[in-house]
CSV table of C-alpha atoms in Angstrom, one decimal:
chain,number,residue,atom,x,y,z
A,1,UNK,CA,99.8,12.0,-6.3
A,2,UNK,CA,102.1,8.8,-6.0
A,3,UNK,CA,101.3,7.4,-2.1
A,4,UNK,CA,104.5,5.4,-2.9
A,5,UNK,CA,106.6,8.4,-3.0
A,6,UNK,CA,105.2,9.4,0.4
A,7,UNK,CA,107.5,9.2,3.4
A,8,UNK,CA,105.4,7.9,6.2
A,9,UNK,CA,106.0,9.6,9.6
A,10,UNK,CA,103.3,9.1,11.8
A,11,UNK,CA,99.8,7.9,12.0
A,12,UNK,CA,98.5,10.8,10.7
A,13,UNK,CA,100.2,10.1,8.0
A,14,UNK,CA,99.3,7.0,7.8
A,15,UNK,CA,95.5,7.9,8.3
A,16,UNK,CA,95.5,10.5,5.1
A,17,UNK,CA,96.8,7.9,2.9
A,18,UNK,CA,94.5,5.5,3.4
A,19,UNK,CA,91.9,8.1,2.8
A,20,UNK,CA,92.9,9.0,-0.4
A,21,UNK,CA,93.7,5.7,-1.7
A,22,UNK,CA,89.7,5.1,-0.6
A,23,UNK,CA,89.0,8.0,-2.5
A,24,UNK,CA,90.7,7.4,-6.0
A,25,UNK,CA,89.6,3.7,-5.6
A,26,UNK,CA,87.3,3.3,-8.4
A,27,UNK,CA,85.8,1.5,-12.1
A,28,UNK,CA,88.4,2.9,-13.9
A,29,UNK,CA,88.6,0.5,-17.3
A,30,UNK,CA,92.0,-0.1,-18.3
A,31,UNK,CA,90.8,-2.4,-21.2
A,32,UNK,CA,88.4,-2.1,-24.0
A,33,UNK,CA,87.2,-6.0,-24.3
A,34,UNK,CA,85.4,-7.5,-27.4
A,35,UNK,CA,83.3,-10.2,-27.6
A,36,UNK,CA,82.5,-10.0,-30.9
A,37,UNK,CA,80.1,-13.6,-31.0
A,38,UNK,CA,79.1,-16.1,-28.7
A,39,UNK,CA,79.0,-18.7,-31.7
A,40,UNK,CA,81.4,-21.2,-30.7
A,41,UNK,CA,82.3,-24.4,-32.2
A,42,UNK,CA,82.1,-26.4,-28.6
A,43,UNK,CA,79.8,-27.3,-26.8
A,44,UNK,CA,81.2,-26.8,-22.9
A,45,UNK,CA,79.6,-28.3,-19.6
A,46,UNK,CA,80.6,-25.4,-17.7
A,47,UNK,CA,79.5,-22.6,-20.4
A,48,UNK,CA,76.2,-21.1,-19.8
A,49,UNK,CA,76.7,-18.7,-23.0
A,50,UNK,CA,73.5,-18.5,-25.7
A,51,UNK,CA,74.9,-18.9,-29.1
A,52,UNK,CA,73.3,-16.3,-31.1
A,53,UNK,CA,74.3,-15.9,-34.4
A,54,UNK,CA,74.6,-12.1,-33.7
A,55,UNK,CA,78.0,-10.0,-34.6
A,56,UNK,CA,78.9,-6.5,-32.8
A,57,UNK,CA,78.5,-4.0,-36.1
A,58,UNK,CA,82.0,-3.2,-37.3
A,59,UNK,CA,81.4,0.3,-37.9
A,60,UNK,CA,80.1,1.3,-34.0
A,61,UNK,CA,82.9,-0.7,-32.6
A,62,UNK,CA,85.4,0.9,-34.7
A,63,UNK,CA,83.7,4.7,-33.3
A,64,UNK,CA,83.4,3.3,-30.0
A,65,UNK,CA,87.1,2.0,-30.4
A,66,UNK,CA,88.5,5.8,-31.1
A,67,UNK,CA,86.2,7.4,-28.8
A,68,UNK,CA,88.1,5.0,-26.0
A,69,UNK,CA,91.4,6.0,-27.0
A,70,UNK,CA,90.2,9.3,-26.0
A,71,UNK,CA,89.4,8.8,-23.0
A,72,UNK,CA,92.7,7.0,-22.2
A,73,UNK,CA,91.9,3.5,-22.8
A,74,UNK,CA,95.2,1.9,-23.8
A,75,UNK,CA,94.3,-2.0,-24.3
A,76,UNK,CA,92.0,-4.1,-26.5
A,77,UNK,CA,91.4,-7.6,-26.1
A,78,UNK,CA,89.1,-9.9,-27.9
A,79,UNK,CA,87.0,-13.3,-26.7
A,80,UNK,CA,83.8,-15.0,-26.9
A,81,UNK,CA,82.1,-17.7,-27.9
A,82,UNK,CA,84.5,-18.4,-30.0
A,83,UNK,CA,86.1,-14.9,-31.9
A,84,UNK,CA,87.8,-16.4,-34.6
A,85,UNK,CA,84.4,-16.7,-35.7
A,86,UNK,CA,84.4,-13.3,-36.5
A,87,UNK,CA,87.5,-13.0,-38.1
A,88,UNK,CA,86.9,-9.6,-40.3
A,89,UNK,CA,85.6,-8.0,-37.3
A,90,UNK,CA,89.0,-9.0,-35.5
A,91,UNK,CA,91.1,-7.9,-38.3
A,92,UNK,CA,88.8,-4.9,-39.0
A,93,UNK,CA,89.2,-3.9,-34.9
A,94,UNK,CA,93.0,-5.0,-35.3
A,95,UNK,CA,93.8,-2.5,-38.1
A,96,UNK,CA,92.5,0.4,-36.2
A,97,UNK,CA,93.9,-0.4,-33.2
A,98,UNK,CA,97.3,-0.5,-34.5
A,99,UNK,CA,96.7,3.0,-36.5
A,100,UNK,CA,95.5,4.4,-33.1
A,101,UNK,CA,98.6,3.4,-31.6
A,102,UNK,CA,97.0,1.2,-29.0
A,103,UNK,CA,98.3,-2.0,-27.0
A,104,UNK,CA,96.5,-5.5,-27.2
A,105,UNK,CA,95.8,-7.7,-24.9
A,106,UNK,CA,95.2,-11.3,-25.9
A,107,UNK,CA,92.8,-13.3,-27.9
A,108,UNK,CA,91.0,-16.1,-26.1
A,109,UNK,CA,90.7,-18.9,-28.6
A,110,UNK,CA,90.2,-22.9,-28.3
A,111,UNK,CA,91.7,-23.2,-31.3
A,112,UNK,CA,89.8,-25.8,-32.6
A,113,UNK,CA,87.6,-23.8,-34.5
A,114,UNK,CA,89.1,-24.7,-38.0
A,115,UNK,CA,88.9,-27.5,-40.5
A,116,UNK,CA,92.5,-27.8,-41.8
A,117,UNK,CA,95.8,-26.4,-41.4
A,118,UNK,CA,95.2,-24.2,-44.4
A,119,UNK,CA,92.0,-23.2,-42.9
A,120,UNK,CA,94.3,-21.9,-39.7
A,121,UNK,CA,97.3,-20.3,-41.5
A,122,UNK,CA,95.2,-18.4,-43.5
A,123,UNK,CA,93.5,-16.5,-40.9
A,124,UNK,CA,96.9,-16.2,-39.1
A,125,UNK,CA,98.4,-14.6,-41.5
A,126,UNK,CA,95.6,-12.5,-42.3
A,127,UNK,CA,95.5,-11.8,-38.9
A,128,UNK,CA,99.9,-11.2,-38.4
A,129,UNK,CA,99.0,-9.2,-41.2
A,130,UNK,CA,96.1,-6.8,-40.2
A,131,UNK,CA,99.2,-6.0,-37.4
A,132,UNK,CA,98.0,-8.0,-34.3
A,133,UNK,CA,100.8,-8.4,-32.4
A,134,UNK,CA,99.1,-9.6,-28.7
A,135,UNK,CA,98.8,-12.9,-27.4
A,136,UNK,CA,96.8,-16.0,-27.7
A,137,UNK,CA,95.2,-17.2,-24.9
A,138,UNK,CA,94.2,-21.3,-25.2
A,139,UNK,CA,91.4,-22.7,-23.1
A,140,UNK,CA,93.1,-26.5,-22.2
A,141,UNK,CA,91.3,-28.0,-19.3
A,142,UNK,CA,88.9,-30.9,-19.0
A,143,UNK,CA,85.8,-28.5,-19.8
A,144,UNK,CA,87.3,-27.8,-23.1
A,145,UNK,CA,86.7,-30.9,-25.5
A,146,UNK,CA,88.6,-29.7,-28.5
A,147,UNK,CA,91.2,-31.6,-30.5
A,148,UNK,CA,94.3,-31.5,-29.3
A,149,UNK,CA,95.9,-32.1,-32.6
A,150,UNK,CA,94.7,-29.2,-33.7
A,151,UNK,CA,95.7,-27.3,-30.8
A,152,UNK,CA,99.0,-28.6,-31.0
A,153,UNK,CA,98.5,-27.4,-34.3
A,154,UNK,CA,97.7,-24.1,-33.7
A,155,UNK,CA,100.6,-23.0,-31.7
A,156,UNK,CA,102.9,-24.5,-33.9
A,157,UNK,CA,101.8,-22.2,-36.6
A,158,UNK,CA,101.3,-18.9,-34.7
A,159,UNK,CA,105.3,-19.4,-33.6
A,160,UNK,CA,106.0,-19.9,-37.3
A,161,UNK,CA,104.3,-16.6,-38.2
A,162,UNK,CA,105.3,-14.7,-35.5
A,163,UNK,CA,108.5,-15.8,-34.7
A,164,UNK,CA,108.1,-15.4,-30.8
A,165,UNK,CA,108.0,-18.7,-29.1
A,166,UNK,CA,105.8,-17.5,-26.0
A,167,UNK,CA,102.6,-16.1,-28.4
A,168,UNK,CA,100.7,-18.3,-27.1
A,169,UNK,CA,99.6,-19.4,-23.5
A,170,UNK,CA,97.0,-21.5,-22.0
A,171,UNK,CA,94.2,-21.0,-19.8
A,172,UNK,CA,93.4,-24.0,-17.7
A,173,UNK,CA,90.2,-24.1,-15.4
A,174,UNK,CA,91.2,-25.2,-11.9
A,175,UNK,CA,88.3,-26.5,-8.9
A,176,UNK,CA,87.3,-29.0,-10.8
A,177,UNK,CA,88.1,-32.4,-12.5
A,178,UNK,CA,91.8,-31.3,-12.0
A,179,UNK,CA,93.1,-34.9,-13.2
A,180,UNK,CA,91.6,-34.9,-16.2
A,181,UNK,CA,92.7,-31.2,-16.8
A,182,UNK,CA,96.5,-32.5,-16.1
A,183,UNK,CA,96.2,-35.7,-18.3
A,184,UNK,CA,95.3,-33.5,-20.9
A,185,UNK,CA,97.7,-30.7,-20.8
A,186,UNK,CA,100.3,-34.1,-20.4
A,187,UNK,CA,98.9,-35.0,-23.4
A,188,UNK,CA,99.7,-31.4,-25.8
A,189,UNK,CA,103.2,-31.5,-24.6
A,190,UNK,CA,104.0,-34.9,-26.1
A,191,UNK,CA,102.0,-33.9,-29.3
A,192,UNK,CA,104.3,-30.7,-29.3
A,193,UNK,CA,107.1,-32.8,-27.7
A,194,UNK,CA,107.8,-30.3,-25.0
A,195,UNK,CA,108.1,-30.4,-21.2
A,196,UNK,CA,104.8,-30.0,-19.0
A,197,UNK,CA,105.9,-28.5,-15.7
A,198,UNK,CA,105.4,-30.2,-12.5
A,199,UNK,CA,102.8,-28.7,-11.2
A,200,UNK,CA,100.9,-26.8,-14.6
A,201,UNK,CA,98.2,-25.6,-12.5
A,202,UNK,CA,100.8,-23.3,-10.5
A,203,UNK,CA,102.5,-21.2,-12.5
A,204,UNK,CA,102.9,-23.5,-15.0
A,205,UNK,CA,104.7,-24.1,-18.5
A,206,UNK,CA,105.1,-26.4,-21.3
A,207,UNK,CA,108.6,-25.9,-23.0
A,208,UNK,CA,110.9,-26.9,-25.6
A,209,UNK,CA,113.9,-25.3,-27.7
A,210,UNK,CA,111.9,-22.6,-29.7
A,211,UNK,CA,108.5,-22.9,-27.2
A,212,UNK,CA,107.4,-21.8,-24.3
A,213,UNK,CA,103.9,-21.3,-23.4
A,214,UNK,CA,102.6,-20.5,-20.0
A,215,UNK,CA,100.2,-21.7,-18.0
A,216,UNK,CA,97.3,-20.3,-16.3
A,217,UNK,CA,94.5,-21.4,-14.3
A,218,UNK,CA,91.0,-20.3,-13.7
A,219,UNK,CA,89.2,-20.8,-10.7
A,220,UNK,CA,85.6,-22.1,-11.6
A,221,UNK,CA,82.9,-20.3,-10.2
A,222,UNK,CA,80.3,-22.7,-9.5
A,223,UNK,CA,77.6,-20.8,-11.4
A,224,UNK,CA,75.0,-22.3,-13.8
A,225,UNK,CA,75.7,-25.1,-15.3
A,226,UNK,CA,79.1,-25.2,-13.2
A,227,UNK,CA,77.2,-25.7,-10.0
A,228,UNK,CA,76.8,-29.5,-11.4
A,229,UNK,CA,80.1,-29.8,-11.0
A,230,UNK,CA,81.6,-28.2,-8.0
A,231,UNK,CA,79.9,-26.6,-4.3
A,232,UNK,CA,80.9,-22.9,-4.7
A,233,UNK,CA,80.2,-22.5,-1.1
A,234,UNK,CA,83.4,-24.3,0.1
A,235,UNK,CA,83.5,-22.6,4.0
A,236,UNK,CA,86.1,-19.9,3.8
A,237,UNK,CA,85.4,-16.0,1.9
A,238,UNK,CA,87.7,-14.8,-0.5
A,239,UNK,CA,89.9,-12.2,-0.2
A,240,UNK,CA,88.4,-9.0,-1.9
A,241,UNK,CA,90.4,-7.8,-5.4
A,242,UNK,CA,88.1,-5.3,-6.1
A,243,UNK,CA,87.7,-7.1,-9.7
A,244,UNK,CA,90.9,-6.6,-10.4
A,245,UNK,CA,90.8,-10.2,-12.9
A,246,UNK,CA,88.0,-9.9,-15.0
A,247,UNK,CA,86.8,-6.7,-13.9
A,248,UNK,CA,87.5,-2.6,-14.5
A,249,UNK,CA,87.2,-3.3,-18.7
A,250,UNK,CA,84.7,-1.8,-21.1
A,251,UNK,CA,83.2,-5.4,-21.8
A,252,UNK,CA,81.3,-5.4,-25.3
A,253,UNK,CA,78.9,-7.9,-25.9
A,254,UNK,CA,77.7,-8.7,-29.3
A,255,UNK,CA,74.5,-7.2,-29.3
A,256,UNK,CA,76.4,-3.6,-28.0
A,257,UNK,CA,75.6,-3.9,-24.4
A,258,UNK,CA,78.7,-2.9,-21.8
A,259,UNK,CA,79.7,-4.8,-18.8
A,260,UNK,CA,82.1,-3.7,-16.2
A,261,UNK,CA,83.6,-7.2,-16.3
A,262,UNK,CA,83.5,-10.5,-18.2
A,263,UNK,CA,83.2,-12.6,-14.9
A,264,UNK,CA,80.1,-15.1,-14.5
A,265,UNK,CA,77.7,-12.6,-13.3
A,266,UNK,CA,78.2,-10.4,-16.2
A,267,UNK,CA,74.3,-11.3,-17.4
A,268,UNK,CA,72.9,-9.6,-14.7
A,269,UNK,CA,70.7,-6.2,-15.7
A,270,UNK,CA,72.4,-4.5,-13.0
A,271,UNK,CA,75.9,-5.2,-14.2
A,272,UNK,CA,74.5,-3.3,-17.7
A,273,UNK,CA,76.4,0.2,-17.7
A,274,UNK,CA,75.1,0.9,-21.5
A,275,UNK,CA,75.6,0.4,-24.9
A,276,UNK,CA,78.2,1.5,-27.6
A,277,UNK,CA,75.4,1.9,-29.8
A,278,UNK,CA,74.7,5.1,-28.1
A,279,UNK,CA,76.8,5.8,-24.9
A,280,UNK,CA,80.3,7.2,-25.1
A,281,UNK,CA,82.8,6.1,-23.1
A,282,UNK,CA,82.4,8.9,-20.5
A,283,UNK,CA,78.9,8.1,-20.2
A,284,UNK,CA,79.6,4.8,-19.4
A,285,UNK,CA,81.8,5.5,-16.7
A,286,UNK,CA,79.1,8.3,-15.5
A,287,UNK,CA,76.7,5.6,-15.7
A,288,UNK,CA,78.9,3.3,-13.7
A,289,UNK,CA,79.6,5.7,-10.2
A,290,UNK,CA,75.3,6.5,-11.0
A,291,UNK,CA,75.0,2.3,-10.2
A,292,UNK,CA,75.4,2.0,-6.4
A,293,UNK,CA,76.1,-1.7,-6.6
A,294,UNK,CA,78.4,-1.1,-9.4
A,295,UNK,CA,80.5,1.3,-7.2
A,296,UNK,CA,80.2,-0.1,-4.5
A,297,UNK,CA,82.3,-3.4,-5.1
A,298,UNK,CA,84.9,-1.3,-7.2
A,299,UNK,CA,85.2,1.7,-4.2
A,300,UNK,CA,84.7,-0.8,-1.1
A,301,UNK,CA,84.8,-4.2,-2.1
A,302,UNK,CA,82.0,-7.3,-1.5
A,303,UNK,CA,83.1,-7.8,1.9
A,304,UNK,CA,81.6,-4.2,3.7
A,305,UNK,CA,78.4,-5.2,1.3
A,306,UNK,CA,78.4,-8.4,2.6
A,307,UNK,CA,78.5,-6.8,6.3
A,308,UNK,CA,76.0,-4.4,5.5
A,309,UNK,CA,73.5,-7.4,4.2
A,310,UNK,CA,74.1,-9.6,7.2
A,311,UNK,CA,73.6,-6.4,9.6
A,312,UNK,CA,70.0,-6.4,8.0
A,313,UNK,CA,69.1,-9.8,8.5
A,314,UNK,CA,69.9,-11.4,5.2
A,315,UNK,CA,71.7,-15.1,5.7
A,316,UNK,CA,74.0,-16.5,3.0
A,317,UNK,CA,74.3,-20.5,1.7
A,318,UNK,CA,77.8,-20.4,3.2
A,319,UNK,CA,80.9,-18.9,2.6
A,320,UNK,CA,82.9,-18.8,-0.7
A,321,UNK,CA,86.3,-18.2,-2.1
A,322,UNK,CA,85.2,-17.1,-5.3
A,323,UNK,CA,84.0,-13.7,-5.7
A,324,UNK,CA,82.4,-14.2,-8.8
A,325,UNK,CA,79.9,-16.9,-7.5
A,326,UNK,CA,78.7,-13.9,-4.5
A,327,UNK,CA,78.4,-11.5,-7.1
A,328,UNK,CA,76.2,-14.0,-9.1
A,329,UNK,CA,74.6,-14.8,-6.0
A,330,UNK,CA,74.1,-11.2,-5.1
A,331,UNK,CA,72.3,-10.0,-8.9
A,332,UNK,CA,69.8,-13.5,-9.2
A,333,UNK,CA,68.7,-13.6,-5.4
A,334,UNK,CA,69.0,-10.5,-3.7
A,335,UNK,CA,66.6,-7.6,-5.3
């Protein structure tokens, strides 16, 4: 039933549509995610990832892959590490995806990960050519140390290939040496001898005749090594989204493990829902209404659990805008 289409009378009314929104609430994954490696050619401050030199098998992603489309699972995405690590598996995953008839998402890339401009236009095109026809998502910030030549490079060459002058966008980590992050995205737009908006870090661009890549920004969740850098506990709570960002996705990690989300608590045990290895999507979600803390932020939010703690006794550092530092907070301290 579409509540939109409901003409709203009364309070009762009212009252019975709010129920039943708070009864279809739920993890419902909208995305099949990949992270095929977390082998990456950078070396972050704000990255707490361990760069294994494992690689998701090919063959159980590209089962798990069908058994998704199945179950209604319309989008694929890739990141890492670094995924054009593992370019076969990306082409390999690609191919499939297209033959299923599936959507894709984006591919979060530094794109620095190359040696040379052949290097890069080889895998492009072997990638343009396996049939990916998503977007490319470019970390740019001051975390992110990578060339900018060769990012420069790198969109300049995916708009070659593809022919679309907005493949490519750019994800820019906000909170956080903010300067720095606008020097730097001042600094690609000369190399590409485009326009930076006014304000990139708000709904931002960079643009020229034949370009125009868009901007995003990232909050950073003062979490690991990030906690160096910034107080996550900044005196005002965030506004509950129900994971809507990083979260309702089959997450894939490279050893087969599934997360609900790829925010920064996504290590925790409890955020485990299974493995591709041997659940099926509908186990995984089975799993996932089975894990009370699991459901509970996707039905209810963090806020009523954050209620329900303090009604017991249980004191926080402070209060945070960032929803992904409490859940971190939640799965290291609280047991």
């Amino acid at each position: 039933m579409d509540f939109r289409a409901v003409e709203i009378r009364d309070k009762r009314t009212i009252f019975y549509v709010i129920i039943n929104m708070m009864k279809t609430r739920r993890f419902q994954p909208k995305e099949v995610l990949f992270c095929p490696t977390t082998q990456c050619n950078l070396r972050c401050a704000h990255c707490d990832t361990k760069q294994l030199k494992r690689i998701i098998s090919t063959k159980t992603a590209l089962r798990f892959l069908v058994a998704c489309k199945k179950a209604g699972i319309k989008r694929v995405g890739f990141t890492g590490g670094e995924p054009f690590l593992a370019l076969d598996f990306l082409c390999a995953i690609t191919k499939r995806t297209v033959h299923l008839g599936m959507l894709f998402d984006r591919i979060m890339t530094n794109a620095g990960w190359f040696k040379n401009q052949k290097e890069l236009t080889q895998a492009l095109l072997r990638l343009f050519r396996s049939g990916y026809d998503g977007n490319f998502s470019i970390s740019v910030d001051a975390f992110h140390r990578q060339s900018l030549l060769k990012v420069a490079c790198f969109i300049n060459v995916a708009i070659e290939i593809w022919k679309r002058p907005d493949i490519v966008s750019i994800a820019a980590v906000k909170g956080a040496q903010e300067t720095e992050t606008h020097k730097r995205l001042s600094a690609l737009a000369r190399r590409l001898h485009s326009r930076l908006s006014s304000s990139p870090l708000r709904n931002g661009y960079l643009k020229r005749n034949g370009l125009f890549v868009r901007i995003f920004s990232i909050d950073l969740s003062a979490v690991g090594k990030a906690a160096q850098l910034k107080d996550g506990w900044d005196g005002k709570w965030f506004r509950d989204d129900f994971c809507a960002g990083p979260g309702n996705v089959f997450f894939v990690l490279p050893d087969g493990r599934v997360k609900p989300c790829c925010g920064f608590a996504g290590d925790a045990d409890i955020l485990t829902l299974g493995s591709i290895k041997r659940d099926s999507p509908k186990k995984l979600l089975q799993n996932a209404r089975r894990n009370r803390f699991i459901a509970a932020i996707f039905e209810r939010g963090f806020h009523p659990l954050r209620k329900q703690l303090e009604s017991t006794g249980i004191s926080f550092p402070g209060k945070t805008t960032n929803h992904c530092l409490f859940c971190d907070y939640l799965t290291r301290y609280l047991k």
